[in-house]
mmCIF file of C-alpha atoms and ligand atoms in Angstrom:
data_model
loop_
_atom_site.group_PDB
_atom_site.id
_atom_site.type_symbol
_atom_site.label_atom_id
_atom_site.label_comp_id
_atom_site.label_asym_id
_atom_site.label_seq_id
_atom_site.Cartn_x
_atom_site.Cartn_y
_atom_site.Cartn_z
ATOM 1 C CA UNK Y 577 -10.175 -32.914 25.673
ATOM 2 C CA UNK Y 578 -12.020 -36.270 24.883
ATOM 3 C CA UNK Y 579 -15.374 -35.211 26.228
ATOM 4 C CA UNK Y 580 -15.207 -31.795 24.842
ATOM 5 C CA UNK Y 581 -14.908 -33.124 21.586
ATOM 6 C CA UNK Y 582 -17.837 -35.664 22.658
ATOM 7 C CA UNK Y 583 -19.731 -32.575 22.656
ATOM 8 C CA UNK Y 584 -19.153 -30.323 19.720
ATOM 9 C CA UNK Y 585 -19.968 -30.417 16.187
ATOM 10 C CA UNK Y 586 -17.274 -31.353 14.153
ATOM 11 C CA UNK Y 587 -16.087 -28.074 12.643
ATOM 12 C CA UNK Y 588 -15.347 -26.492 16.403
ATOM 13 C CA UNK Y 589 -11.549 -25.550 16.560
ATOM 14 C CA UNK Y 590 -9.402 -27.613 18.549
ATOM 15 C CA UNK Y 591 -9.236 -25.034 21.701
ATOM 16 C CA UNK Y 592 -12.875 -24.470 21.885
ATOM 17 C CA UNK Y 593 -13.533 -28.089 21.823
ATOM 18 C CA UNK Y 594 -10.927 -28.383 25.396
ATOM 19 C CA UNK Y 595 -13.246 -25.719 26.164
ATOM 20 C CA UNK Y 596 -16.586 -27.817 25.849
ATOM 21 C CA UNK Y 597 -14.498 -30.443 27.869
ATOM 22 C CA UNK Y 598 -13.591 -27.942 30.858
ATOM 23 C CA UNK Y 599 -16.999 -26.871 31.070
ATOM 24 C CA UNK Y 600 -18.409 -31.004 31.011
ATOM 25 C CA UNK Y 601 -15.673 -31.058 34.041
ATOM 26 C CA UNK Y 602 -16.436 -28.329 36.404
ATOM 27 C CA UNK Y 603 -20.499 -29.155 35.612
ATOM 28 C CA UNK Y 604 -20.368 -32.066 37.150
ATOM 29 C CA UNK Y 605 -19.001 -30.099 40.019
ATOM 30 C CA UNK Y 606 -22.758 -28.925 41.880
ATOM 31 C CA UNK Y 607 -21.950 -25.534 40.614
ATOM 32 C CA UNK Y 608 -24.264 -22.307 41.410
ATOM 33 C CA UNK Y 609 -23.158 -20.350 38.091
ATOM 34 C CA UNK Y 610 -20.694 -21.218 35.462
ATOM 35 C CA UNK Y 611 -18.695 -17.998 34.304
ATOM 36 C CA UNK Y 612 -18.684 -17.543 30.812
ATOM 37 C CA UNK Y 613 -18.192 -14.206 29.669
ATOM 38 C CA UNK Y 614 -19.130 -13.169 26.237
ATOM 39 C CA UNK Y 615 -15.652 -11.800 25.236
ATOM 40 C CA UNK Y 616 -16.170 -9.231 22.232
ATOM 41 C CA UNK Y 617 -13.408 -6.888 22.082
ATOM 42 C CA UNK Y 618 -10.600 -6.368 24.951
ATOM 43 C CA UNK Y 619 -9.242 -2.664 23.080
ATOM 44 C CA UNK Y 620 -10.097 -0.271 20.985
ATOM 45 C CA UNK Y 621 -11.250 -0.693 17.438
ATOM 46 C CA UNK Y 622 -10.367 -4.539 17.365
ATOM 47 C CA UNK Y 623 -11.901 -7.477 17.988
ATOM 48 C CA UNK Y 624 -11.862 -11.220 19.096
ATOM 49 C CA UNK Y 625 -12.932 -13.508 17.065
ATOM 50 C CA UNK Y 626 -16.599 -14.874 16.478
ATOM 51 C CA UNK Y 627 -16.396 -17.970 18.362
ATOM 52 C CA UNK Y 628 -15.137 -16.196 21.482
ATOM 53 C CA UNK Y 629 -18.376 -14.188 20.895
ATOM 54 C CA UNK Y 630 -20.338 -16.994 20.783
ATOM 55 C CA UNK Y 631 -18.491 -19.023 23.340
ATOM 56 C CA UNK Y 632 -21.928 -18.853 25.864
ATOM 57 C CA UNK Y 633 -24.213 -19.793 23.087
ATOM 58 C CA UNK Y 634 -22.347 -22.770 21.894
ATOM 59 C CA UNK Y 635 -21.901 -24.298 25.520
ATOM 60 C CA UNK Y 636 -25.715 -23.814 26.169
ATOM 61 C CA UNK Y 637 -26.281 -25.697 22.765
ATOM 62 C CA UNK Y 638 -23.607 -28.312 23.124
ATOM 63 C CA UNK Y 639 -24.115 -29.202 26.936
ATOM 64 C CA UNK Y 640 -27.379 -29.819 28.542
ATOM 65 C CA UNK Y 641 -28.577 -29.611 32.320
ATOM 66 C CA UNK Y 642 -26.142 -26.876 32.988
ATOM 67 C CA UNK Y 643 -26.109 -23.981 36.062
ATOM 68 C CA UNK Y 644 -27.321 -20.279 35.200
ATOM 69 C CA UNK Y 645 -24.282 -19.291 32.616
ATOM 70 C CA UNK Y 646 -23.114 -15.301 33.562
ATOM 71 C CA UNK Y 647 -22.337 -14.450 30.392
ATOM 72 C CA UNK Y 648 -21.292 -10.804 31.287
ATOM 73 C CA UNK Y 649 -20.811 -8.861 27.733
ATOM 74 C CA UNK Y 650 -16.791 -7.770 27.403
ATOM 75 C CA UNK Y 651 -16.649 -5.387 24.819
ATOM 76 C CA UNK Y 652 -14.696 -2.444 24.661
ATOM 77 C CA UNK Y 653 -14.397 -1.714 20.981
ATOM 78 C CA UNK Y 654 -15.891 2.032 21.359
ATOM 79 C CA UNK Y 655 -15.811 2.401 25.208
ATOM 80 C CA UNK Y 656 -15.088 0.944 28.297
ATOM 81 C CA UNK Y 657 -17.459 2.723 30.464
ATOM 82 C CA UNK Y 658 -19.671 0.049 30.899
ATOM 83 C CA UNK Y 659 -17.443 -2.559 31.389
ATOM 84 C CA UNK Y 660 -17.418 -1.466 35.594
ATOM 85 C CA UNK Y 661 -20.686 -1.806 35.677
ATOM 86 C CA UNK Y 662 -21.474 -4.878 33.891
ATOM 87 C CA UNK Y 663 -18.486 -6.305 36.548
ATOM 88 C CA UNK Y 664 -20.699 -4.371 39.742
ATOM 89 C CA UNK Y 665 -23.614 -6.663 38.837
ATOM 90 C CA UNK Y 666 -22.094 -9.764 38.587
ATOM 91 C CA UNK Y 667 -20.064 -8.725 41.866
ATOM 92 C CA UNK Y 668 -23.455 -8.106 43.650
ATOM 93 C CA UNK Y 669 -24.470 -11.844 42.510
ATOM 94 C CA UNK Y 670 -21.911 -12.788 45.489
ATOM 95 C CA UNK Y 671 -21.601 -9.357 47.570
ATOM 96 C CA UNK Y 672 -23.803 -6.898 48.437
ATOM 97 C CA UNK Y 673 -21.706 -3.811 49.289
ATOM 98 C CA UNK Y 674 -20.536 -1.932 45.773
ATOM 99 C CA UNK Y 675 -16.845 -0.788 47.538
ATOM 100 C CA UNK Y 676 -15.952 -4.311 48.095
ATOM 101 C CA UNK Y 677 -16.658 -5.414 44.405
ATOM 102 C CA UNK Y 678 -14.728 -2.885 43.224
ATOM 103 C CA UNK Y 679 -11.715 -2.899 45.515
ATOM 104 C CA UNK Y 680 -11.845 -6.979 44.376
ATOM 105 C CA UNK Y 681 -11.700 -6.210 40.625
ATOM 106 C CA UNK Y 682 -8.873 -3.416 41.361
ATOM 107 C CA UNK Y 683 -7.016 -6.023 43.382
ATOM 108 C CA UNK Y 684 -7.046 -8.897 40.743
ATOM 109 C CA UNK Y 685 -6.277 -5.882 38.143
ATOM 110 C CA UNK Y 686 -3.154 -5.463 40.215
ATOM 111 C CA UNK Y 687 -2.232 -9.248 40.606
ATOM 112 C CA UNK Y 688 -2.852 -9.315 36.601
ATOM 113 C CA UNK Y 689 -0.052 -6.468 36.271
ATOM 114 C CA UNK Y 690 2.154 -8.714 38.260
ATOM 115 C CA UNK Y 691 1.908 -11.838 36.226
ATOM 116 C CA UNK Y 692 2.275 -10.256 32.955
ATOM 117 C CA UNK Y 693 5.187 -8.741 34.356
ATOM 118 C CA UNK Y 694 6.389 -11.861 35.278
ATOM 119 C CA UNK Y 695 5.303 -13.179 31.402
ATOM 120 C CA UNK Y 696 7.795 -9.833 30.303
ATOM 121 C CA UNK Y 697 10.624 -11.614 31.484
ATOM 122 C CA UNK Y 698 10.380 -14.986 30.061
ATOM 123 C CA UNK Y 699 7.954 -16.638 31.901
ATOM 124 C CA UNK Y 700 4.725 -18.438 30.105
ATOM 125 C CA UNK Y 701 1.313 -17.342 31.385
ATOM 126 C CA UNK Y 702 0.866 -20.101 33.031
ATOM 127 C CA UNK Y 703 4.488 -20.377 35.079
ATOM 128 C CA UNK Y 704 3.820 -16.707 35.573
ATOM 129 C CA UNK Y 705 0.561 -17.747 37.698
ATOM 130 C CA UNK Y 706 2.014 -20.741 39.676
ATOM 131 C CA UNK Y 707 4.941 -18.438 40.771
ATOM 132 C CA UNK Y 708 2.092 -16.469 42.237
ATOM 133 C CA UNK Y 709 0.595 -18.850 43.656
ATOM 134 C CA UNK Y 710 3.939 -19.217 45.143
ATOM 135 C CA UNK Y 711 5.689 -22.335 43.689
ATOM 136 C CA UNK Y 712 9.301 -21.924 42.655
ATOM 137 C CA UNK Y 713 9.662 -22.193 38.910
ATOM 138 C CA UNK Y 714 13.447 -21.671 37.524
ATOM 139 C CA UNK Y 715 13.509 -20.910 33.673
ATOM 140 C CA UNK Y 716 17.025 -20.421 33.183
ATOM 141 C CA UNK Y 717 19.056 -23.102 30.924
ATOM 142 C CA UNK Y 718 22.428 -23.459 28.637
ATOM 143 C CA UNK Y 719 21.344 -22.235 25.474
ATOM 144 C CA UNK Y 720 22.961 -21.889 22.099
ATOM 145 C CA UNK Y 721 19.447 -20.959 20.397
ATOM 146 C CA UNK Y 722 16.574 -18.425 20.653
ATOM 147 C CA UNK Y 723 13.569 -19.464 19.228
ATOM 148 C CA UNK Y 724 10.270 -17.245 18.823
ATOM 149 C CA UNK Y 725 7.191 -18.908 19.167
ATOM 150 C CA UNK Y 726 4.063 -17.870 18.577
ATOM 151 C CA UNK Y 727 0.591 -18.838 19.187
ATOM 152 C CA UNK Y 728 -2.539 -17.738 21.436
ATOM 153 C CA UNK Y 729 -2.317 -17.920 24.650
ATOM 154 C CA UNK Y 730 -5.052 -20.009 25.658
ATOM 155 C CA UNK Y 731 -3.202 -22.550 23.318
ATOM 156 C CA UNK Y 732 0.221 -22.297 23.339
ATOM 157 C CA UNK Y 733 0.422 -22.042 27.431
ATOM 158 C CA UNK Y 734 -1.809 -24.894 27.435
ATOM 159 C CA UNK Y 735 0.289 -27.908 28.214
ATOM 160 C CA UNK Y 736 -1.486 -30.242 26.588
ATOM 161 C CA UNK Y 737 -3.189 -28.842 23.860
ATOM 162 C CA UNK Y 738 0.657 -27.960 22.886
ATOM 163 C CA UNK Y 739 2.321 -30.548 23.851
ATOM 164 C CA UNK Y 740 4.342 -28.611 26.266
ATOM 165 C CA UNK Y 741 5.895 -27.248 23.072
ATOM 166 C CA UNK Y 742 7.720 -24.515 24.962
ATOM 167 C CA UNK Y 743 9.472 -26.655 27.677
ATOM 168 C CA UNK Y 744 10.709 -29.054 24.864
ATOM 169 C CA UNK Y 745 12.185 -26.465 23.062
ATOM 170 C CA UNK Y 746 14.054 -25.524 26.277
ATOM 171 C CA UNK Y 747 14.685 -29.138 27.098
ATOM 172 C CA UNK Y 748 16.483 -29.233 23.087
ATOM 173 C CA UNK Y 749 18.462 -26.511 24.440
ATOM 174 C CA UNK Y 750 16.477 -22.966 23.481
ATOM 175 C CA UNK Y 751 15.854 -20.660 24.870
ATOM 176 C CA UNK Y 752 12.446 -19.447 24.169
ATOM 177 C CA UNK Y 753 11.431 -16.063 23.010
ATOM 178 C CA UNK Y 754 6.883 -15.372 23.280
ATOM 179 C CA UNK Y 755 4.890 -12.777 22.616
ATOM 180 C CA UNK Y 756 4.652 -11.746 25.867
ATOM 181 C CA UNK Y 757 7.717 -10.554 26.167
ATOM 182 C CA UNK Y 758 7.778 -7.971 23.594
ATOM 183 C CA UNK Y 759 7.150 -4.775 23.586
ATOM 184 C CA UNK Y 760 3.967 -3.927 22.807
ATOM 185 C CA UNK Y 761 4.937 -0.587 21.005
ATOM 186 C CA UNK Y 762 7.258 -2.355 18.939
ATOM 187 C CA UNK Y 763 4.489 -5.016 18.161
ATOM 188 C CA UNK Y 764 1.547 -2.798 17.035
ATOM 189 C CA UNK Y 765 4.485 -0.838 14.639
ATOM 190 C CA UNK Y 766 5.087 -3.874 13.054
ATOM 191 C CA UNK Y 767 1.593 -4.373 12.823
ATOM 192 C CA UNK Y 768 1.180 -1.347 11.333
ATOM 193 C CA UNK Y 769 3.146 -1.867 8.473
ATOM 194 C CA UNK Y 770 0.430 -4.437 6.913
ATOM 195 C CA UNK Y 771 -1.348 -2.541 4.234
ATOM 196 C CA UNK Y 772 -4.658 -3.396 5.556
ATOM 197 C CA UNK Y 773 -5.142 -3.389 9.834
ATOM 198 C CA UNK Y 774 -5.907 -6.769 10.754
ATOM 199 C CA UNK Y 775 -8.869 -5.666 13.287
ATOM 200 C CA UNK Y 776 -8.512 -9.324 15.041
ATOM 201 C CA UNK Y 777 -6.711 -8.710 18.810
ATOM 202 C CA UNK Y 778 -5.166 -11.922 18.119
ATOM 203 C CA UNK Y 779 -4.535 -12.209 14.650
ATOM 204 C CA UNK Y 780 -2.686 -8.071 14.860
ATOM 205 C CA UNK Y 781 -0.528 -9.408 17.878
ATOM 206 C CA UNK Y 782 0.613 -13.087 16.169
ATOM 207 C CA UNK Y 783 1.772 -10.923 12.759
ATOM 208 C CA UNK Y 784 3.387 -7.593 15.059
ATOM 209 C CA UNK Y 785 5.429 -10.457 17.075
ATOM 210 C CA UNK Y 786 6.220 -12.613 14.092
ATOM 211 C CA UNK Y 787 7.509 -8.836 12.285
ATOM 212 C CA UNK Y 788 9.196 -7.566 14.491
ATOM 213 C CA UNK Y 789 11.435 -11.238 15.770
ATOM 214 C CA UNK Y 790 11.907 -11.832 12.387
ATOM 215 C CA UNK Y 791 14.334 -8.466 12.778
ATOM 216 C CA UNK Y 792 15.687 -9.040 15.663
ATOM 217 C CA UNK Y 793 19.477 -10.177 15.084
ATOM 218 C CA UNK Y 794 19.298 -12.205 18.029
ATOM 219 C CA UNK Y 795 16.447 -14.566 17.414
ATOM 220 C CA UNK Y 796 17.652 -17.581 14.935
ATOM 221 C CA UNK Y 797 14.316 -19.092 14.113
ATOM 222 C CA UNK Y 798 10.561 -18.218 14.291
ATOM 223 C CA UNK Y 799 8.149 -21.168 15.479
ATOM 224 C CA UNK Y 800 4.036 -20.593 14.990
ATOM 225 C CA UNK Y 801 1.840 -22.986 16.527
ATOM 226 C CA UNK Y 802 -1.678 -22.983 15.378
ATOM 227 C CA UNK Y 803 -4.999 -24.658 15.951
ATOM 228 C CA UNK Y 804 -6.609 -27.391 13.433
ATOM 229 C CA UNK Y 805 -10.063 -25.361 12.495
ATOM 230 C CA UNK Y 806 -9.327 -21.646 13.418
ATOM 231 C CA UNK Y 807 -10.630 -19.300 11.388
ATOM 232 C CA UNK Y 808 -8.237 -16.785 11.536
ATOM 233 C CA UNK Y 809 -5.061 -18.615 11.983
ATOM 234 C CA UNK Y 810 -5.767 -19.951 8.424
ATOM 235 C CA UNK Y 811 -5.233 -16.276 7.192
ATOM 236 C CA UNK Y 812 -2.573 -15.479 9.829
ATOM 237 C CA UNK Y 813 -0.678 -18.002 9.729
ATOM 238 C CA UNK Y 814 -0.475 -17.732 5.661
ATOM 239 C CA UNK Y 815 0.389 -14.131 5.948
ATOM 240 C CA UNK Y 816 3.265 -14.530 8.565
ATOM 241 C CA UNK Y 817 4.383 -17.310 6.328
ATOM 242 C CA UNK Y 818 4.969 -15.104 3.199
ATOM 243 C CA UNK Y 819 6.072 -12.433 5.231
ATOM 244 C CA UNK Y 820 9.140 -14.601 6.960
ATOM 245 C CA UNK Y 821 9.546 -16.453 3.218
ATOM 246 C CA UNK Y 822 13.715 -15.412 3.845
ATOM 247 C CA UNK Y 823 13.495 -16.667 7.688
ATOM 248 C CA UNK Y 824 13.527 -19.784 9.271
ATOM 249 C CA UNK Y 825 10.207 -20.423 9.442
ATOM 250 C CA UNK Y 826 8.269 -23.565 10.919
ATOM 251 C CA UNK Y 827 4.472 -23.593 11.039
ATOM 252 C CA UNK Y 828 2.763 -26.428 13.488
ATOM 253 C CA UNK Y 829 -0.789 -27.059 13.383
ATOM 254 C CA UNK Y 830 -2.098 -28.837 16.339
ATOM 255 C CA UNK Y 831 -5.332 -30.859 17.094
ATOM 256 C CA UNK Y 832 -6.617 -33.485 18.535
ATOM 257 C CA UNK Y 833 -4.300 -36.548 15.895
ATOM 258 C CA UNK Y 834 -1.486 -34.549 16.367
ATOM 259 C CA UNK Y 835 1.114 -36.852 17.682
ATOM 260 C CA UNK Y 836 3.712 -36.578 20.098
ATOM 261 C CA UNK Y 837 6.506 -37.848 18.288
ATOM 262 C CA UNK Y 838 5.637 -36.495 14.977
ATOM 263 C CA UNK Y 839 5.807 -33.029 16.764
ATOM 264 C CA UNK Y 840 9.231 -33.783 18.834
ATOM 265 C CA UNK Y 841 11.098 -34.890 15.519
ATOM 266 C CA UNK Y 842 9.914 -32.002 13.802
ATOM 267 C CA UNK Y 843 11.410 -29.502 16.808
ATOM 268 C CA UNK Y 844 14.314 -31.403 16.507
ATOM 269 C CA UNK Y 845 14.572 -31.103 12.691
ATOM 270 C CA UNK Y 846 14.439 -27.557 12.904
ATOM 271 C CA UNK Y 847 16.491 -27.307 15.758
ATOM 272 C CA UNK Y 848 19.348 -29.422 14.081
ATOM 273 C CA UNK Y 849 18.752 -26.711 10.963
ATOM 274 C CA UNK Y 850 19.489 -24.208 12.822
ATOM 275 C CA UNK Y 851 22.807 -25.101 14.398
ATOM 276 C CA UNK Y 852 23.801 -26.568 10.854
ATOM 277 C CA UNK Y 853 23.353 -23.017 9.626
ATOM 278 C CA UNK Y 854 25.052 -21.625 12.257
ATOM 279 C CA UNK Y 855 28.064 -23.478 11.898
ATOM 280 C CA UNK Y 856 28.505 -23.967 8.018
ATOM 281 C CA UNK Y 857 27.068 -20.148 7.498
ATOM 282 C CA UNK Y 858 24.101 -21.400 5.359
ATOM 283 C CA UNK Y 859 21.852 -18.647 4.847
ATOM 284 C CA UNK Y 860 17.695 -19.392 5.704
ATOM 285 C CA UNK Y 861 16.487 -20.006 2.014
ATOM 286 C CA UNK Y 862 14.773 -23.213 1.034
ATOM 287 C CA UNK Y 863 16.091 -24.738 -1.320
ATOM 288 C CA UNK Y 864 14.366 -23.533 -4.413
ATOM 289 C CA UNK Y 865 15.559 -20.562 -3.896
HETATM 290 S S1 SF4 E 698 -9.148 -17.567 17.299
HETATM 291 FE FE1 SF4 E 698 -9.165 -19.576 16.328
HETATM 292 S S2 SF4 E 698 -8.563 -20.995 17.951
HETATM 293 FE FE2 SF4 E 698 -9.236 -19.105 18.936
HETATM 294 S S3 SF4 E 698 -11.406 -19.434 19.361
HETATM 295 FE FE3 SF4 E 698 -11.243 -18.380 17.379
HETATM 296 S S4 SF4 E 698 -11.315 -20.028 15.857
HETATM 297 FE FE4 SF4 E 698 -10.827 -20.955 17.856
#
């Protein structure tokens, strides 16, 4: 984190800056390529946003004396027929023989399904991939609360630029509800229902979650942890605010000052909140009404 923020300008977001440091890090590794792909769009019609688009560009200007940068071009807003081949000729960077790239990117595709599988069941991201990798990870703990928390990935599963967020939450006793493990029907309905479609991948999935736990009978409080100097979680994070105005609602920004025990009382204030509620029957408005 401190020598990715060393290198960007002062108005990168807090993840792209732990970026910029991950990159310093494995540079000074005697690489032969870095792989930075230009993410664009991952479905149909949506999009991810700018930065991620820019992501190559900004390391090249931020970071001299760097390897060759792949920065294979993911977008798949109108089709994905070229996305194969763009992954053939990176493949053939490392392997000459065309079946062997492709049974490689159909094996990871498969390992992929298994982790997220893995994610459907409780699991972050990242615990998903070190039970993969084969380490015994045990989630379950006495709970009297389920919280939803919400964030992106690349964020929220990060440990530290978190602050393990989720396992303190279970540690407080919760049990801890992501986006991962919803539906994804019953998250693009819920998206849906906005009266304009927010065409960010990101952006659609954080409000369909936040919509459709704030139903749920079974979920007692919503949590959404954003990122000092994103773009669109300063719209996203406002709408899923109004939205959940009857719910109990906590929005955490996180960056670099963020500290630890400002964030740990503030899990515990809510946490207290809702087990006062629960036992005196106190309904979820504030208390202006
Ligand atoms: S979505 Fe926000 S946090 Fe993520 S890269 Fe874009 S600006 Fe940064």
């Amino acid at each position: 984190m401190d020598r990715g923020i060393e290198a960007a300008v002062d108005e990168t977001c807090f993840p792209l800056k732990v970026f910029l440091g991950h990159v310093r890090e494995l540079a000074d590794q005697n690489l032969n390529y870095l792989f930075i792909p230009r993410l664009v769009s991952i479905e149909s019609k949506s999009y991810i946003c700018p930065k991620f688009m820019g992501v190559p560009d900004i390391v090249r200007a931020a970071i001299p004396h760097l390897p060759p940068i792949l920065d294979t071009i993911i977008d798949i807003s109108k089709t994905d027929k070229y996305l194969k081949n763009d992954i053939i000729k990176v493949g053939r960077l490392f392997n000459a023989r065309d079946k062997h790239i492709r049974q490689a990117y159909h094996h990871a595709c498969q390992e992929l399904k298994f982790c997220r599988a893995l994610a459907g069941q409780g699991c972050t991201m990242a615990e998903a991939i070190k039970i993969w990798e084969g380490e015994n990870i045990d989630i379950s703990s006495e709970t009297d609360l389920k919280i939803g928390v919400l964030g992106h990935g690349y964020s929220l599963y990060d440990e530290s630029i978190s602050m393990n967020i989720i396992n303190r939450l279970r540690n407080m006793g919760c049990k801890v509800l992501l986006p991962e493990a919803l539906e994804r029907l019953s998250v693009e309905t819920e998206a849906a229902t906005m009266p304009k479609r927010v065409f960010w991948t990101l952006g659609r999935k954080m409000v369909g979650s936040a919509l459709h736990m704030a139903k749920r009978d079974d979920v007692d409080g919503i949590i959404y942890v954003a990122c000092f100097g994103c773009g669109p979680d300063s719209m996203i994070g406002e709408i899923i605010e109004r939205k959940l105005r009857d719910q109990a609602f906590m929005l955490i920004t996180i960056d670099e000052h963020t500290g630890e025990n400002g964030l740990v009382t503030r899990l515990e204030a809510f946490c207290d909140m809702l087990r006062r509620r629960a036992v005196v029957c106190e309904n979820n408005l504030p208390a202006h009404g």
